[in-house]
Amino acid sequence: MTTADTSVADLHTVLNALADPVRLEMARRLHDAGRELSCTSLYDTVGKATASHHFKILREAGIVVRHAAGQGATYALRADDVDAAYPGLLTAVLSAAHPLPAP
């Protein structure tokens, strides 16, 4: 099952979602992987509840899509959709992002 709105949010919402270092790191990991990843592989600096909050913000901004996978979930970057709405934005932001230091 996919949980997604098909639209990308307004520019302010997208930029706000990517302004947080944890959310930026989640998006960067998805971008670098080039495929869906399990939710647990996208965060290691915050707890599960905090990560869920960050995933929600990324979903509502239209940056990621969630796919149910058994009792867990995977996430995919909606790079094509974001690029269609804001050409070059996601690539520029994510290519400038640096990995967060390990905890």
Backbone as a printed PyTorch tensor [residue, N CA C, xyz], in Angstrom:
tensor([[[  0.8360,  -1.1800,   0.0000],
         [  0.0000,   0.0000,   0.0000],
         [  0.8830,   1.2460,   0.0000]],

        [[  0.5210,   2.2110,  -0.7830],
         [  1.2480,   3.4650,  -0.8640],
         [  0.4660,   4.5420,  -0.1450]],

        [[  1.1700,   5.3390,   0.6350],
         [  0.5490,   6.4750,   1.3000],
         [  1.1510,   7.7280,   0.7000]],

        [[  0.3860,   8.3870,  -0.1710],
         [  0.9510,   9.5660,  -0.8240],
         [ -0.1170,  10.4660,  -1.3780]],

        [[  0.1550,  11.7320,  -1.2790],
         [ -0.5930,  12.7240,  -2.0210],
         [  0.2020,  12.8510,  -3.3110]],

        [[ -0.4530,  13.0080,  -4.4260],
         [  0.2680,  13.0430,  -5.6910],
         [  0.8780,  14.4000,  -5.9980]],

        [[  0.6030,  15.4010,  -5.1880],
         [  1.1280,  16.7300,  -5.4840],
         [  2.3230,  17.0690,  -4.6010]],

        [[  3.1280,  17.9640,  -5.1160],
         [  4.2460,  18.5060,  -4.3530],
         [  3.7590,  19.8260,  -3.7650]],

        [[  4.1150,  20.0720,  -2.5280],
         [  3.6530,  21.2740,  -1.8220],
         [  4.2580,  22.5430,  -2.4270]],

        [[  3.8030,  23.6780,  -1.9140],
         [  4.3470,  24.9610,  -2.3620],
         [  5.8270,  25.0480,  -1.9830]],

        [[  6.5360,  25.9500,  -2.6420],
         [  7.9850,  26.0640,  -2.4760],
         [  8.3900,  26.3050,  -1.0260]],

        [[  7.6760,  27.1440,  -0.3140],
         [  8.0010,  27.4240,   1.0830],
         [  7.9640,  26.1470,   1.9150]],

        [[  6.9450,  25.3190,   1.7120],
         [  6.8020,  24.0730,   2.4700],
         [  7.9210,  23.0950,   2.1350]],

        [[  8.2660,  22.9880,   0.8590],
         [  9.3440,  22.0860,   0.4360],
         [ 10.6750,  22.5350,   1.0420]],

        [[ 10.9670,  23.8180,   0.9300],
         [ 12.2270,  24.3210,   1.4890],
         [ 12.2620,  24.1930,   3.0060]],

        [[ 11.1380,  24.4270,   3.6610],
         [ 11.0660,  24.2700,   5.1140],
         [ 11.3240,  22.8160,   5.5100]],

        [[ 10.7610,  21.8840,   4.7540],
         [ 10.9740,  20.4650,   5.0490],
         [ 12.4480,  20.0940,   4.9260]],

        [[ 13.1160,  20.6460,   3.9300],
         [ 14.5230,  20.3220,   3.7090],
         [ 15.4750,  21.1500,   4.5740]],

        [[ 14.9570,  22.1470,   5.2690],
         [ 15.8060,  23.0070,   6.0960],
         [ 16.2780,  22.3160,   7.3710]],

        [[ 15.5430,  21.3180,   7.8150],
         [ 15.9280,  20.6060,   9.0310],
         [ 17.0470,  19.6100,   8.7060]],

        [[ 18.1250,  19.5790,   9.4870],
         [ 19.2460,  18.6820,   9.1830],
         [ 18.8780,  17.1990,   9.1510]],

        [[ 17.9790,  16.7610,  10.0150],
         [ 17.5860,  15.3490,  10.0310],
         [ 16.8070,  15.0080,   8.7630]],

        [[ 15.8520,  15.8430,   8.3860],
         [ 15.0740,  15.5820,   7.1690],
         [ 15.9440,  15.6840,   5.9240]],

        [[ 16.8540,  16.6210,   5.9200],
         [ 17.7730,  16.7510,   4.7940],
         [ 18.6180,  15.4920,   4.6570]],

        [[ 19.0730,  14.9510,   5.7740],
         [ 19.8610,  13.7140,   5.7550],
         [ 19.0240,  12.5430,   5.2510]],

        [[ 17.7740,  12.4510,   5.6720],
         [ 16.8970,  11.3800,   5.1860],
         [ 16.7580,  11.4610,   3.6650]],

        [[ 16.5010,  12.6510,   3.1620],
         [ 16.3480,  12.8460,   1.7170],
         [ 17.6600,  12.5720,   0.9910]],

        [[ 18.7760,  12.9850,   1.5760],
         [ 20.0820,  12.7470,   0.9580],
         [ 20.3740,  11.2560,   0.8480]],

        [[ 20.0610,  10.5060,   1.8990],
         [ 20.2930,   9.0580,   1.8620],
         [ 19.4470,   8.3940,   0.7780]],

        [[ 18.1970,   8.8190,   0.6490],
         [ 17.3450,   8.2740,  -0.4130],
         [ 17.8980,   8.6340,  -1.7850]],

        [[ 18.3270,   9.8600,  -1.9400],
         [ 18.8880,  10.3210,  -3.2110],
         [ 20.1330,   9.5180,  -3.5690]],

        [[ 21.0290,   9.3560,  -2.6070],
         [ 22.2720,   8.6300,  -2.8590],
         [ 22.0250,   7.1600,  -3.1610]],

        [[ 21.0190,   6.5630,  -2.5120],
         [ 20.7050,   5.1520,  -2.7450],
         [ 20.0680,   4.9360,  -4.1140]],

        [[ 19.2770,   5.8980,  -4.5530],
         [ 18.6110,   5.7610,  -5.8450],
         [ 17.5060,   4.7230,  -5.8640]],

        [[ 17.0190,   4.3500,  -4.6970],
         [ 15.9530,   3.3420,  -4.5920],
         [ 15.2350,   3.5150,  -3.2610]],

        [[ 14.1760,   2.7320,  -3.0840],
         [ 13.4670,   2.7380,  -1.8010],
         [ 14.3740,   2.1880,  -0.7140]],

        [[ 14.2110,   2.7240,   0.4780],
         [ 14.9520,   2.2260,   1.6330],
         [ 13.9920,   2.0270,   2.7970]],

        [[ 14.3460,   1.1020,   3.6800],
         [ 13.5330,   0.9160,   4.8820],
         [ 13.6490,   2.1580,   5.7460]],

        [[ 12.5940,   2.4280,   6.4840],
         [ 12.6020,   3.6460,   7.2990],
         [ 13.7370,   3.6260,   8.3100]],

        [[ 14.0840,   2.4600,   8.8400],
         [ 15.1360,   2.4020,   9.8550],
         [ 16.5220,   2.6940,   9.2890]],

        [[ 16.6990,   2.5680,   7.9830],
         [ 18.0060,   2.8760,   7.3970],
         [ 18.1590,   4.3620,   7.0800]],

        [[ 17.1140,   5.1330,   7.3440],
         [ 17.1400,   6.5520,   7.0050],
         [ 17.4180,   7.4570,   8.1930]],

        [[ 17.4970,   6.8950,   9.3790],
         [ 17.7930,   7.7250,  10.5490],
         [ 18.5860,   6.9190,  11.5650]],

        [[ 19.4960,   7.5620,  12.2190],
         [ 20.2250,   6.9330,  13.3150],
         [ 20.6230,   7.9500,  14.3810]],

        [[ 20.1710,   9.1790,  14.1980],
         [ 20.5110,  10.2240,  15.1710],
         [ 19.3200,  10.6550,  16.0150]],

        [[ 18.1410,  10.0870,  15.7320],
         [ 16.9250,  10.4370,  16.4760],
         [ 16.1570,   9.1680,  16.8110]],

        [[ 15.2370,   9.2730,  17.7490],
         [ 14.4000,   8.1490,  18.1180],
         [ 13.3030,   7.8900,  17.0940]],

        [[ 12.6210,   6.7720,  17.2760],
         [ 11.5810,   6.3510,  16.3340],
         [ 10.4400,   7.3680,  16.2280]],

        [[  9.9680,   7.8830,  17.3550],
         [  8.8560,   8.8450,  17.3280],
         [  9.2610,  10.1300,  16.6140]],

        [[ 10.4670,  10.5820,  16.8690],
         [ 10.9540,  11.7930,  16.2050],
         [ 11.1140,  11.5480,  14.7150]],

        [[ 11.6310,  10.3780,  14.3520],
         [ 11.7810,  10.0370,  12.9340],
         [ 10.4200,  10.0120,  12.2480]],

        [[  9.4050,   9.4560,  12.9040],
         [  8.0530,   9.4270,  12.3300],
         [  7.5510,  10.8350,  12.0480]],

        [[  7.8260,  11.7480,  12.9520],
         [  7.4420,  13.1480,  12.7620],
         [  8.1360,  13.7250,  11.5240]],

        [[  9.4190,  13.4530,  11.3830],
         [ 10.1640,  13.9620,  10.2330],
         [  9.6610,  13.3470,   8.9240]],

        [[  9.3660,  12.0450,   8.9390],
         [  8.8190,  11.3990,   7.7390],
         [  7.4970,  12.0480,   7.3360]],

        [[  6.6610,  12.3480,   8.3180],
         [  5.3690,  12.9790,   8.0360],
         [  5.5610,  14.3220,   7.3320]],

        [[  6.4870,  15.1140,   7.8030],
         [  6.7410,  16.4230,   7.1840],
         [  7.2410,  16.2510,   5.7520]],

        [[  8.1420,  15.3000,   5.5320],
         [  8.6390,  15.0450,   4.1760],
         [  7.5220,  14.5510,   3.2570]],

        [[  6.6420,  13.6810,   3.7780],
         [  5.5010,  13.1950,   2.9730],
         [  4.5620,  14.3320,   2.6300]],

        [[  4.2160,  15.1450,   3.6190],
         [  3.2700,  16.2360,   3.3900],
         [  3.8220,  17.2860,   2.4290]],

        [[  5.1380,  17.4140,   2.3680],
         [  5.7580,  18.3450,   1.4240],
         [  5.8250,  17.7470,   0.0200]],

        [[  5.5610,  16.4360,  -0.0870],
         [  5.6090,  15.7740,  -1.3910],
         [  6.9990,  15.3380,  -1.7930]],

        [[  7.9060,  15.2740,  -0.8430],
         [  9.2960,  14.9230,  -1.1360],
         [  9.5120,  13.4180,  -1.1390]],

        [[  8.7940,  12.7040,  -0.2910],
         [  8.9200,  11.2460,  -0.2300],
         [  7.5440,  10.6020,  -0.3000]],

        [[  7.5580,   9.3220,  -0.6090],
         [  6.3440,   8.5170,  -0.5910],
         [  6.6280,   7.2960,   0.2790]],

        [[  5.6270,   6.8840,   1.0380],
         [  5.7470,   5.7380,   1.9450],
         [  5.0520,   4.5360,   1.3240]],

        [[  5.7180,   3.3770,   1.4130],
         [  5.1330,   2.1170,   0.9620],
         [  5.1300,   1.1550,   2.1470]],

        [[  3.9650,   0.6010,   2.4610],
         [  3.8790,  -0.3780,   3.5400],
         [  4.6240,  -1.6350,   3.1110]],

        [[  5.3750,  -2.2020,   4.0400],
         [  6.1520,  -3.4120,   3.7670],
         [  6.0630,  -4.3160,   4.9880]],

        [[  5.0560,  -5.1900,   5.0030],
         [  4.8520,  -6.0410,   6.1670],
         [  4.4900,  -5.1880,   7.3630]],

        [[  5.2500,  -5.3390,   8.4430],
         [  4.9920,  -4.5300,   9.6280],
         [  5.7880,  -3.2320,   9.6230]],

        [[  6.6250,  -3.0490,   8.6210],
         [  7.4270,  -1.8350,   8.5260],
         [  7.0050,  -1.0080,   7.3280]],

        [[  7.9220,  -0.1950,   6.8780],
         [  7.6500,   0.6610,   5.7250],
         [  8.9470,   0.9670,   5.0070]],

        [[  8.8080,   1.2840,   3.7300],
         [  9.9360,   1.8000,   2.9710],
         [  9.5550,   3.1850,   2.4710]],

        [[ 10.5640,   3.9580,   2.1640],
         [ 10.3490,   5.3000,   1.6330],
         [ 11.1100,   5.4460,   0.3360]],

        [[ 10.5310,   6.2210,  -0.5730],
         [ 11.1790,   6.5380,  -1.8410],
         [ 11.1520,   8.0460,  -2.0360]],

        [[ 12.1950,   8.5580,  -2.6180],
         [ 12.2820,   9.9750,  -2.9370],
         [ 11.4560,  10.2420,  -4.1900]],

        [[ 10.6590,  11.2840,  -4.1710],
         [  9.8360,  11.6570,  -5.3280],
         [ 10.5840,  12.7000,  -6.1670]],

        [[ 11.7980,  12.3560,  -6.5390],
         [ 12.6730,  13.2980,  -7.2350],
         [ 12.0510,  13.8150,  -8.5290]],

        [[ 11.4380,  12.9360,  -9.3160],
         [ 10.8460,  13.3740, -10.5880],
         [  9.7110,  14.3640, -10.3610]],

        [[  8.8800,  14.0960,  -9.3550],
         [  7.7510,  14.9900,  -9.0710],
         [  8.2250,  16.3490,  -8.5600]],

        [[  9.2120,  16.3240,  -7.6610],
         [  9.7390,  17.5850,  -7.1340],
         [ 10.4270,  18.3610,  -8.2540]],

        [[ 11.1650,  17.6460,  -9.1010],
         [ 11.8560,  18.3090, -10.2050],
         [ 10.8720,  18.9030, -11.2080]],

        [[  9.7460,  18.2420, -11.4090],
         [  8.7290,  18.7860, -12.3190],
         [  8.1430,  20.0820, -11.7600]],

        [[  7.9790,  20.1280, -10.4490],
         [  7.4150,  21.3280,  -9.8180],
         [  8.4540,  22.4380,  -9.6750]],

        [[  9.6770,  22.0590,  -9.3290],
         [ 10.7490,  23.0300,  -9.0640],
         [ 12.0370,  22.5120,  -9.7040]],

        [[ 12.2020,  22.7240, -11.0070],
         [ 13.3440,  22.1540, -11.7380],
         [ 14.6980,  22.4720, -11.0940]],

        [[ 15.4490,  21.4110, -10.8380],
         [ 16.8020,  21.5420, -10.3160],
         [ 16.9250,  21.7690,  -8.8230]],

        [[ 15.8250,  22.0450,  -8.1510],
         [ 15.8850,  22.3770,  -6.7220],
         [ 16.4310,  21.2290,  -5.8790]],

        [[ 15.8300,  20.0640,  -6.0100],
         [ 16.2120,  18.9360,  -5.1670],
         [ 17.6640,  18.5390,  -5.4170]],

        [[ 18.0700,  18.4840,  -6.6630],
         [ 19.4510,  18.1360,  -6.9880],
         [ 20.4200,  19.1420,  -6.3810]],

        [[ 20.1090,  20.4230,  -6.5010],
         [ 20.9910,  21.4610,  -5.9550],
         [ 21.1040,  21.3600,  -4.4350]],

        [[ 19.9760,  21.2060,  -3.7710],
         [ 19.9870,  21.1550,  -2.3020],
         [ 20.6900,  19.8930,  -1.8130]],

        [[ 20.3600,  18.7460,  -2.3930],
         [ 20.9300,  17.4910,  -1.9100],
         [ 22.4020,  17.3400,  -2.2730]],

        [[ 22.8240,  17.8920,  -3.3910],
         [ 24.2430,  17.7930,  -3.7410],
         [ 25.0990,  18.6710,  -2.8310]],

        [[ 24.5110,  19.6910,  -2.2450],
         [ 25.2370,  20.5550,  -1.3100],
         [ 25.1980,  20.0210,   0.1200]],

        [[ 24.3320,  19.0500,   0.3780],
         [ 24.1790,  18.5020,   1.7300],
         [ 25.3550,  17.5990,   2.0700]],

        [[ 25.7760,  17.6720,   3.2950],
         [ 26.8450,  16.8150,   3.7890],
         [ 26.2490,  15.8590,   4.8080]],

        [[ 26.7290,  14.6140,   4.8490],
         [ 26.1880,  13.6570,   5.8210],
         [ 26.3200,  14.1750,   7.2510]],

        [[ 25.3210,  13.8410,   8.0580],
         [ 25.4000,  14.1800,   9.4810],
         [ 26.4530,  13.2990,  10.1350]],

        [[ 27.1650,  13.8050,  11.1140],
         [ 28.1320,  12.9680,  11.8250],
         [ 27.4180,  11.8390,  12.5620]],

        [[ 28.0850,  10.7050,  12.6640],
         [ 27.5140,   9.5560,  13.3760],
         [ 27.3410,   9.9060,  14.8470]],

        [[ 26.3050,   9.3070,  15.4790],
         [ 26.0650,   9.6080,  16.9040],
         [ 27.1710,   9.0790,  17.7930]]])
